[in-house]
Coordinates of C-alpha atoms in Angstrom, one line a residue:
M1 CA -40.0 -20.2 25.6
N2 CA -41.6 -20.8 22.5
Q3 CA -45.6 -20.4 22.8
L4 CA -46.3 -23.3 21.2
R5 CA -44.6 -25.2 23.7
R6 CA -46.1 -23.6 26.4
Y7 CA -49.5 -25.9 25.9
S8 CA -50.2 -29.3 25.2
W9 CA -52.4 -28.4 22.6
V10 CA -51.6 -31.5 20.3
V11 CA -52.7 -33.9 23.1
S12 CA -56.1 -35.2 22.8
D13 CA -58.7 -32.9 21.5
S14 CA -57.9 -30.0 24.1
L15 CA -57.8 -26.4 23.4
V16 CA -56.6 -23.7 25.9
I17 CA -59.7 -21.5 26.3
N18 CA -59.8 -18.0 27.8
E19 CA -63.4 -17.5 28.0
I20 CA -66.7 -18.7 26.4
Y21 CA -69.9 -16.3 26.4
L22 CA -72.9 -15.3 24.7
S23 CA -73.1 -11.8 23.6
L24 CA -74.1 -9.9 20.4
Q25 CA -71.5 -9.5 17.9
G26 CA -70.1 -6.3 17.7
E27 CA -68.1 -6.1 14.3
S28 CA -68.1 -7.6 10.8
T29 CA -71.3 -7.8 8.4
F30 CA -72.6 -9.7 11.2
A31 CA -72.7 -6.7 13.6
G32 CA -75.8 -7.0 16.0
L33 CA -76.4 -10.6 16.1
P34 CA -76.4 -13.1 19.2
C35 CA -73.2 -14.9 19.1
V36 CA -71.4 -17.4 21.2
F37 CA -67.7 -16.3 21.2
I38 CA -65.0 -18.7 22.3
R39 CA -61.7 -16.8 22.9
L40 CA -58.4 -18.9 22.9
T41 CA -55.3 -18.3 24.6
A42 CA -52.2 -16.7 23.2
C43 CA -51.3 -14.7 20.0
N44 CA -48.1 -14.4 18.1
L45 CA -48.4 -10.9 17.5
R46 CA -48.5 -7.6 19.8
C47 CA -50.4 -4.9 17.9
S48 CA -49.9 -1.6 19.4
Y49 CA -53.8 -1.2 19.8
C50 CA -54.7 -4.6 21.1
D51 CA -57.6 -4.5 23.7
T52 CA -57.4 -8.5 24.7
A53 CA -54.1 -8.8 26.3
Y54 CA -55.4 -10.6 28.8
A55 CA -55.7 -13.6 26.3
F56 CA -52.1 -13.9 25.6
T57 CA -51.5 -15.9 29.0
E58 CA -54.8 -16.3 30.8
G59 CA -56.6 -19.7 30.1
K60 CA -57.5 -22.9 30.9
K61 CA -57.0 -26.2 29.0
R62 CA -60.4 -27.8 28.0
E63 CA -61.5 -30.9 25.7
R64 CA -63.5 -30.2 22.8
S65 CA -66.4 -32.1 23.4
E66 CA -66.7 -29.9 26.6
I67 CA -66.4 -26.7 24.6
C68 CA -69.1 -27.8 22.0
E69 CA -71.3 -28.8 25.0
E70 CA -71.1 -25.2 26.7
V71 CA -71.9 -23.8 23.0
Q72 CA -74.8 -25.8 22.8
R73 CA -75.9 -25.1 26.4
L74 CA -75.4 -21.2 25.6
A75 CA -77.5 -21.9 22.3
L76 CA -80.3 -23.8 24.2
P77 CA -82.8 -20.8 24.6
F78 CA -82.8 -20.2 20.9
V79 CA -83.4 -24.1 20.1
A80 CA -86.1 -23.9 22.4
A81 CA -87.9 -21.3 20.6
D82 CA -87.3 -22.9 17.1
V83 CA -89.1 -26.0 18.8
R84 CA -92.2 -23.7 20.0
R85 CA -92.4 -22.3 16.5
R86 CA -92.7 -25.4 15.0
A87 CA -95.4 -26.6 17.2
G88 CA -97.3 -23.5 16.2
D89 CA -97.2 -22.0 19.7
A90 CA -94.3 -19.5 19.5
L91 CA -94.6 -16.3 21.3
L92 CA -94.4 -13.0 19.6
S93 CA -91.7 -12.1 21.9
D94 CA -89.4 -15.4 21.3
P95 CA -86.4 -14.3 19.5
P96 CA -86.4 -15.4 15.7
P97 CA -83.7 -18.5 15.7
H98 CA -82.7 -17.4 12.1
V99 CA -81.7 -14.1 10.8
G100 CA -81.1 -14.2 6.7
G101 CA -80.7 -17.8 7.0
Y102 CA -78.1 -18.0 9.6
R103 CA -78.6 -20.1 12.2
L104 CA -78.6 -18.0 16.0
P105 CA -76.7 -17.8 17.8
L106 CA -73.7 -17.5 15.7
V107 CA -70.4 -19.1 17.2
E108 CA -67.0 -17.0 16.5
L109 CA -63.5 -18.4 17.6
T110 CA -61.4 -15.4 18.7
G111 CA -58.5 -14.7 20.6
G112 CA -55.7 -13.9 20.9
E113 CA -54.8 -15.8 17.9
P114 CA -57.2 -18.9 17.4
L115 CA -55.3 -20.7 14.6
L116 CA -52.0 -20.7 16.8
Q117 CA -54.0 -23.8 18.5
P118 CA -54.0 -26.9 16.1
N119 CA -57.3 -28.3 17.6
A120 CA -59.1 -25.0 16.4
L121 CA -59.5 -26.7 13.3
P122 CA -61.2 -29.8 14.3
L123 CA -63.4 -27.7 16.7
M124 CA -64.6 -25.5 13.8
N125 CA -65.4 -28.6 11.7
Q126 CA -67.6 -29.8 14.6
L127 CA -69.2 -26.8 15.4
C128 CA -70.1 -26.4 11.5
D129 CA -71.4 -30.1 11.6
D130 CA -73.7 -29.1 14.4
G131 CA -75.4 -26.8 12.4
F132 CA -74.0 -23.4 13.5
T133 CA -72.9 -20.5 11.1
V134 CA -69.1 -20.4 12.3
L135 CA -66.6 -17.0 12.2
V136 CA -63.0 -17.2 12.8
E137 CA -61.2 -13.6 13.7
T138 CA -57.6 -14.1 12.6
S139 CA -54.6 -11.7 12.5
G140 CA -53.8 -12.7 8.6
A141 CA -50.2 -13.8 9.9
L142 CA -50.9 -17.3 9.8
D143 CA -52.1 -19.9 7.1
I144 CA -55.9 -19.8 6.7
S145 CA -55.9 -22.6 3.7
K146 CA -56.7 -25.2 6.0
V147 CA -60.1 -23.6 8.0
D148 CA -63.0 -25.4 7.0
P149 CA -64.6 -24.0 4.0
R150 CA -67.9 -23.8 5.7
V151 CA -66.2 -21.1 8.3
R152 CA -66.6 -17.5 7.5
R153 CA -63.0 -16.1 7.8
I154 CA -62.5 -12.5 9.2
M155 CA -59.0 -12.0 8.3
D156 CA -56.9 -8.7 9.4
L157 CA -54.6 -6.8 7.0
K158 CA -52.3 -5.3 10.0
C159 CA -51.8 -1.7 9.0
P160 CA -48.5 0.2 9.8
S161 CA -49.4 1.5 13.3
S162 CA -50.1 -1.9 14.8
G163 CA -46.3 -2.5 14.7
E164 CA -47.0 -5.9 12.9
V165 CA -47.4 -4.8 9.0
E166 CA -44.5 -6.9 8.2
R167 CA -46.1 -10.1 9.7
N168 CA -49.0 -9.8 7.1
R169 CA -49.0 -13.3 5.4
W170 CA -50.1 -12.0 1.7
E171 CA -50.5 -15.6 0.5
N172 CA -53.7 -16.0 2.1
I173 CA -55.4 -13.4 0.1
T174 CA -55.6 -16.3 -2.4
Y175 CA -57.4 -18.5 -0.2
L176 CA -60.2 -16.0 0.6
K177 CA -63.9 -16.4 -1.0
A178 CA -66.7 -14.2 -1.3
T179 CA -68.4 -15.4 2.4
D180 CA -64.9 -14.3 4.0
E181 CA -64.2 -10.5 5.2
I182 CA -61.0 -8.6 5.2
K183 CA -60.4 -5.9 8.3
F184 CA -58.2 -2.9 8.2
V185 CA -57.8 -1.3 11.8
I186 CA -57.1 2.2 11.3
G187 CA -55.4 4.4 13.9
T188 CA -53.3 6.8 11.9
A189 CA -53.7 8.8 8.4
E190 CA -50.7 6.5 7.3
D191 CA -53.1 3.6 8.1
Y192 CA -56.0 4.8 5.9
E193 CA -53.7 5.6 2.9
W194 CA -51.7 2.3 3.3
A195 CA -55.2 0.4 3.3
K196 CA -56.3 2.6 0.3
Q197 CA -53.6 1.4 -1.5
Q198 CA -53.7 -2.3 -0.9
I199 CA -57.5 -2.0 -1.9
A200 CA -56.8 -0.4 -5.1
T201 CA -53.4 -2.6 -6.2
R202 CA -54.4 -5.8 -5.0
K203 CA -58.3 -5.4 -6.1
L204 CA -59.6 -6.6 -2.7
A205 CA -63.2 -5.2 -3.1
T206 CA -63.7 -8.0 -6.4
I207 CA -62.9 -10.9 -3.6
C208 CA -65.0 -10.2 -0.4
P209 CA -66.3 -7.4 2.1
L210 CA -64.0 -5.0 3.3
L211 CA -63.9 -3.6 6.8
M212 CA -62.5 -0.4 8.3
S213 CA -62.8 -0.2 12.1
W214 CA -61.2 2.7 14.0
V215 CA -58.8 2.2 16.8
H216 CA -60.5 2.8 20.0
P217 CA -58.2 4.4 22.4
L218 CA -56.9 1.8 25.1
R219 CA -57.9 2.5 28.9
P220 CA -54.7 2.4 31.4
E221 CA -55.6 -1.0 32.7
Q222 CA -55.4 -2.3 28.8
Q223 CA -52.0 -0.9 27.7
D224 CA -50.0 -4.0 28.4
K225 CA -46.3 -3.5 28.4
S226 CA -45.6 -6.2 25.9
L227 CA -47.6 -4.2 22.8
K228 CA -45.6 -2.8 20.2
R229 CA -45.6 1.1 20.1
V230 CA -47.0 3.1 17.2
P231 CA -43.8 3.9 14.9
E232 CA -42.8 7.4 15.0
G233 CA -44.1 10.3 12.5
Q234 CA -47.5 8.6 12.5
T235 CA -50.6 11.0 12.7
P236 CA -53.6 9.8 14.6
I237 CA -56.9 10.2 12.9
A238 CA -60.2 10.9 14.4
R239 CA -63.3 8.6 14.0
K240 CA -64.9 11.3 12.3
D241 CA -62.2 12.1 10.0
L242 CA -61.8 8.4 8.9
V243 CA -65.6 8.2 8.0
E244 CA -65.3 11.7 6.2
R245 CA -62.4 10.2 4.1
I246 CA -64.1 6.9 3.2
V247 CA -67.0 9.2 1.8
T248 CA -65.1 11.5 0.1
D249 CA -62.6 8.8 -1.6
A250 CA -65.9 6.6 -2.4
L251 CA -64.2 3.7 -0.9
P252 CA -65.8 0.1 -1.3
V253 CA -65.3 -0.7 2.8
R254 CA -68.0 -0.8 5.2
F255 CA -67.0 1.4 8.5
Q256 CA -67.6 -0.6 11.7
A257 CA -68.0 0.7 14.9
Q258 CA -67.2 -2.1 17.8
L259 CA -70.6 -2.3 19.2
H260 CA -69.8 -3.8 22.5
K261 CA -67.7 -0.8 23.3
I262 CA -70.7 1.5 23.0
I263 CA -73.0 -0.7 25.0
W264 CA -70.8 -1.8 27.6
P265 CA -67.4 -0.2 29.2
P266 CA -64.8 -0.4 26.8
E267 CA -62.7 -2.5 29.4
Q268 CA -65.6 -5.1 30.5
R269 CA -64.8 -8.8 29.3
G270 CA -67.0 -11.3 28.4
V271 CA -69.3 -9.2 26.1

């Protein structure tokens, strides 16, 4: 059955949501900042290293107003701290409501693939209108041109070991802005060489920040049977080797570790 027919996304303002939670942003140039994550259900890809396969099908339909209310509830401690500061009686231990000009907490739509659900677009619009700094994590296989320009798009370019390299929607590159980010998930030496070639030939460093993320090995319970296999003939790359290659080749990229997998068990949800 076509995934887009499995849920009544176009009825009212509802979306199918896997989970909403407050944690720290684990990746991107915003790593380390408090963030409310809205994980949407369903994905049209099956990358070999996917660690959120539970979001392929698990989820509950929720109205846009309900989602926004939940985000506001989770953000309330930061708002309260801001109010106290404006009143001049803030405590030194209170978390700052803004960092680098960005309101805290951030809000990120992730998945699954959030752009599969049409109602994700008005949800992002509403969150921007509400004053949040909004991020969206997307695979790069779907059109990003209709995303609100206030939203910071963190877009993958799928490397060969994902098993989904043919799904890259290259025309998306023309829509990227300086406030967006391109992410390469690197699991093999072939991934690295492929990414290095794309950076050079497409002049990606002139467009927006570039991220390289090492593939964290999946635990047995995360190895969903529907995931693609790494193509034969590829050579796994160690995290240290990846970092050393980036430095040796003077690549204009930001290496990123997934902070949430360092702080909590790699398979833990809601973090």
